[in-house]
Short mmCIF file of C-alpha atoms and ligand atoms in Angstrom, two decimals:
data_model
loop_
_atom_site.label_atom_id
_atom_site.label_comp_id
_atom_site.label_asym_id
_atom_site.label_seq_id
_atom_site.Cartn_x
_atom_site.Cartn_y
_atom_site.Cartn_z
CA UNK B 1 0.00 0.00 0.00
CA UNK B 2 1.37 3.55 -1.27
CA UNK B 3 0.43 6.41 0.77
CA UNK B 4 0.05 10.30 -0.58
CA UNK B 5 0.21 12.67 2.32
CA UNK B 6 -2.69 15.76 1.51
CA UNK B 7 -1.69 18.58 3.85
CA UNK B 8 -4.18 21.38 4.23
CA UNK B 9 -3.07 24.65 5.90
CA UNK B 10 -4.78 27.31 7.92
CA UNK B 11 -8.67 27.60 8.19
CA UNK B 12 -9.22 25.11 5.74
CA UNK B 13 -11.05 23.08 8.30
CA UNK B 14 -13.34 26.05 7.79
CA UNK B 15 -14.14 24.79 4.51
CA UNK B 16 -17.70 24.39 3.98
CA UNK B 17 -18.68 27.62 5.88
CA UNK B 18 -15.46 29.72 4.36
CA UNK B 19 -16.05 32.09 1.79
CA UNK B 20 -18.10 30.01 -0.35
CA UNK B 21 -18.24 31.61 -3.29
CA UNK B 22 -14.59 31.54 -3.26
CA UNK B 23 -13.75 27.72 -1.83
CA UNK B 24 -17.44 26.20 -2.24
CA UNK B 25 -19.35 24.71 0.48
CA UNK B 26 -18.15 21.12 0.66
CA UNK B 27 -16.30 20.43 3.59
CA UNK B 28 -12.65 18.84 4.20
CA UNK B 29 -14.81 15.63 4.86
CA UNK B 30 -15.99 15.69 1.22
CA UNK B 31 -12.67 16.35 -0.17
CA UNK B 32 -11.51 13.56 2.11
CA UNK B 33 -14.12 10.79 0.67
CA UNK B 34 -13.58 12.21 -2.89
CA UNK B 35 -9.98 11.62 -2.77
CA UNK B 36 -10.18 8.35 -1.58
CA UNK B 37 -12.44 7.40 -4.08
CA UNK B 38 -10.79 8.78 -7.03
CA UNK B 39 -7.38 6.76 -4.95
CA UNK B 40 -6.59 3.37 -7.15
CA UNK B 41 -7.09 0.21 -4.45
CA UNK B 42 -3.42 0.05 -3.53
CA UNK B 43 -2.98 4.19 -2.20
CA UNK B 44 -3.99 5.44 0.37
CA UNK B 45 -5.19 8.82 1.24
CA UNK B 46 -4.06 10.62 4.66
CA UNK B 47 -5.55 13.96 4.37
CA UNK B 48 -4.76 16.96 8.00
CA UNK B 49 -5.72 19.60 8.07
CA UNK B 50 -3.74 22.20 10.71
CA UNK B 51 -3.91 26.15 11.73
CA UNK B 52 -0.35 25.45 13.26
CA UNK B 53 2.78 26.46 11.18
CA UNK B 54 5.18 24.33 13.13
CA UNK B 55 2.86 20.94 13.07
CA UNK B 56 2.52 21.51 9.28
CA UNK B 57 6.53 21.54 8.82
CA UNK B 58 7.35 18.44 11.38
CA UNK B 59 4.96 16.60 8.60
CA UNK B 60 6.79 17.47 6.16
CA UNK B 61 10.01 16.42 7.90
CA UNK B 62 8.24 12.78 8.60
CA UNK B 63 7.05 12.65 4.85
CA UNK B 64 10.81 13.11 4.56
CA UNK B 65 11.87 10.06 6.78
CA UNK B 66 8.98 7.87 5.59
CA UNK B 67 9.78 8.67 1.45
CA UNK B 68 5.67 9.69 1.16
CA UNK B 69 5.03 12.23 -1.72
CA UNK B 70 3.29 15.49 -0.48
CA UNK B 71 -0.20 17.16 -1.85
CA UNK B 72 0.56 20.65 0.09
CA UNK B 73 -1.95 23.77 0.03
CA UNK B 74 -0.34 25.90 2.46
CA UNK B 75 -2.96 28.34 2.21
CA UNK B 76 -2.05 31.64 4.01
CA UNK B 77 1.41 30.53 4.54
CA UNK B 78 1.88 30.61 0.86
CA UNK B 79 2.58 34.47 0.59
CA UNK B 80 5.04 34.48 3.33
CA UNK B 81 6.11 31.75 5.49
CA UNK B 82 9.72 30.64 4.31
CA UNK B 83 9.82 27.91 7.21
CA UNK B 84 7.44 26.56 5.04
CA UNK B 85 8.85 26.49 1.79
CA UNK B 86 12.59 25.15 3.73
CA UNK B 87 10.23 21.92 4.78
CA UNK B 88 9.11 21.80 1.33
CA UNK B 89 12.34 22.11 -0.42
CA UNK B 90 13.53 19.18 2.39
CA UNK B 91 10.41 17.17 0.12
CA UNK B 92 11.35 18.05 -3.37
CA UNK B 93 15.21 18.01 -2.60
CA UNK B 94 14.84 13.83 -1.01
CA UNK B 95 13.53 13.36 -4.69
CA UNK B 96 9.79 13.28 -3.63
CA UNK B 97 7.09 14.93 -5.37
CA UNK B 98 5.38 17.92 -3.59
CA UNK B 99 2.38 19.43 -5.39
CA UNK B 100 1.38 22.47 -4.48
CA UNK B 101 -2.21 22.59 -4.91
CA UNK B 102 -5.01 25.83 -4.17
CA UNK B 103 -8.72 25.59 -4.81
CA UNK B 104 -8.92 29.55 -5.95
CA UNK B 105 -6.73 31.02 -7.92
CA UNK B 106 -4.76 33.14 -6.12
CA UNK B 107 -3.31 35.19 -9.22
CA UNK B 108 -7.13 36.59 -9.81
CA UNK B 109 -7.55 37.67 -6.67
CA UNK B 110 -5.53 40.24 -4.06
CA UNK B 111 -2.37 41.34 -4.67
CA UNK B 112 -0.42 39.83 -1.63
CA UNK B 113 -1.71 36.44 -2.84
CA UNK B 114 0.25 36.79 -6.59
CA UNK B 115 3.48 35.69 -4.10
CA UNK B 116 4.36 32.00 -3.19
CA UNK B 117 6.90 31.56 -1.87
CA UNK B 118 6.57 27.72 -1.72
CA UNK B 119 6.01 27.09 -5.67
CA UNK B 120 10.21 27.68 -6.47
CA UNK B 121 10.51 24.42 -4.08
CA UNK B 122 7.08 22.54 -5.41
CA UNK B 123 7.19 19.83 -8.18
CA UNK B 124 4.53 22.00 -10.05
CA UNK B 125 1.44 23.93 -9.10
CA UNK B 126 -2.36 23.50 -9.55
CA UNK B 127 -4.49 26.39 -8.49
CA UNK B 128 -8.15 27.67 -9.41
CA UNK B 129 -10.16 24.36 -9.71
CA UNK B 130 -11.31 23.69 -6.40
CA UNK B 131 -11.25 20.40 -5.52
CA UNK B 132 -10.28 19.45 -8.72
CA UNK B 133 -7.09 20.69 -8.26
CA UNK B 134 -5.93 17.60 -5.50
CA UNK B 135 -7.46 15.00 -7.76
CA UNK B 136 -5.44 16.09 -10.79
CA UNK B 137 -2.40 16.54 -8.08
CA UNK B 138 -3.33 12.87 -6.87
CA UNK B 139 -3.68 11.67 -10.21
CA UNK B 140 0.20 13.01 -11.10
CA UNK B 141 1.27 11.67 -8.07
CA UNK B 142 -0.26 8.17 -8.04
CA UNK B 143 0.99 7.90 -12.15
CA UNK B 144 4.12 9.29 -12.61
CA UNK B 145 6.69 7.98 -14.56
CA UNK B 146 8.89 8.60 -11.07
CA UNK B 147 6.39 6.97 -9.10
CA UNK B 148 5.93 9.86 -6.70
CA UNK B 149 9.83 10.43 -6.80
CA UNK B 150 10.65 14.53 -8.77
CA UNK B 151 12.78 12.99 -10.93
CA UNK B 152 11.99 14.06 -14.99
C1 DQA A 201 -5.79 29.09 -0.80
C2 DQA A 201 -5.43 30.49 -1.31
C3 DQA A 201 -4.73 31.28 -0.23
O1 DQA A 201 -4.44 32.60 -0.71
C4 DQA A 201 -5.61 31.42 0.99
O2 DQA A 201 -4.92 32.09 2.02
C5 DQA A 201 -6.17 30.12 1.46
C6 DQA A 201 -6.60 29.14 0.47
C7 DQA A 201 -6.62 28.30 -1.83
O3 DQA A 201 -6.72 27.09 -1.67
O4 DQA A 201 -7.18 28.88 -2.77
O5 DQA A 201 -6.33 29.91 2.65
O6 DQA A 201 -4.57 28.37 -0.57
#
């Protein structure tokens, strides 16, 4: 059994009740059971969610140890947290993928959101289809020719 790590930043538990015209009103729940269904039989799907900077980076440091590819939307700490983006690079640098995923895209929207600082460390980027954009991220992840290693 495979595993793909789906790390959600802060208030995305809000999800649901957040801003629904900009995330939607499914919940983390939803994007939980949608994941795992579109997940072939032999990965597994361990979707967190946390509001705390430094639990979000000691995941990344155990996806690290354990060699588990990373779906990241680091929400907020996109625009500005570089503790963030050193965990990342940690990821992409081990030769595991990291896709950096948002459900709006943050390039139509405020200014401040234009930056991430996160996406010079990520395997790629997929922003602006909601939940869409983790089950094309799962989909690379779970098929690629590197197996869910960042090598070309
Ligand atoms: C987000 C975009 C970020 O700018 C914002 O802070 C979020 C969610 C997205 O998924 O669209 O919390 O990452």
């Amino acid at each position: 059994m495979r595993t793909v790590l789906v790390l959600n930043g802060p208030n995305l538990g809000r999800l649901g009740s957040r801003e629904p015209d900009v995330y939607g009103s499914a919940d983390l729940d939803a994007l939980r059971a949608l994941l795992t269904e579109s997940a072939p039989n032999d990965v597994s799907v361990d979707l967190r969610q946390t509001d705390d900077e430094a639990e979000l980076i000691h995941w990344l440091h155990a996806a690290v140890d354990e060699r588990i590819p990373v779906i990241l939307n680091p929400a907020a700490f996109t625009h500005y947290s570089y503790a963030l983006r050193d965990a990342a690079a940690l990821v992409t640098k081990a030769g595991l993928t990291l896709v950096e995923v948002h459900l709006s895209n943050p390039h139509a929207r405020e200014t401040f959101r234009h930056t991430s600082v996160v996406s010079a460390v990520a395997t790629g980027v997929i922003a602006g289809f909601g939940f869409d954009s983790y089950r094309l991220a799962l989909d690379f992840v779970v098929n690629a020719r590197s197996g869910g290693s960042n090598a070309p």
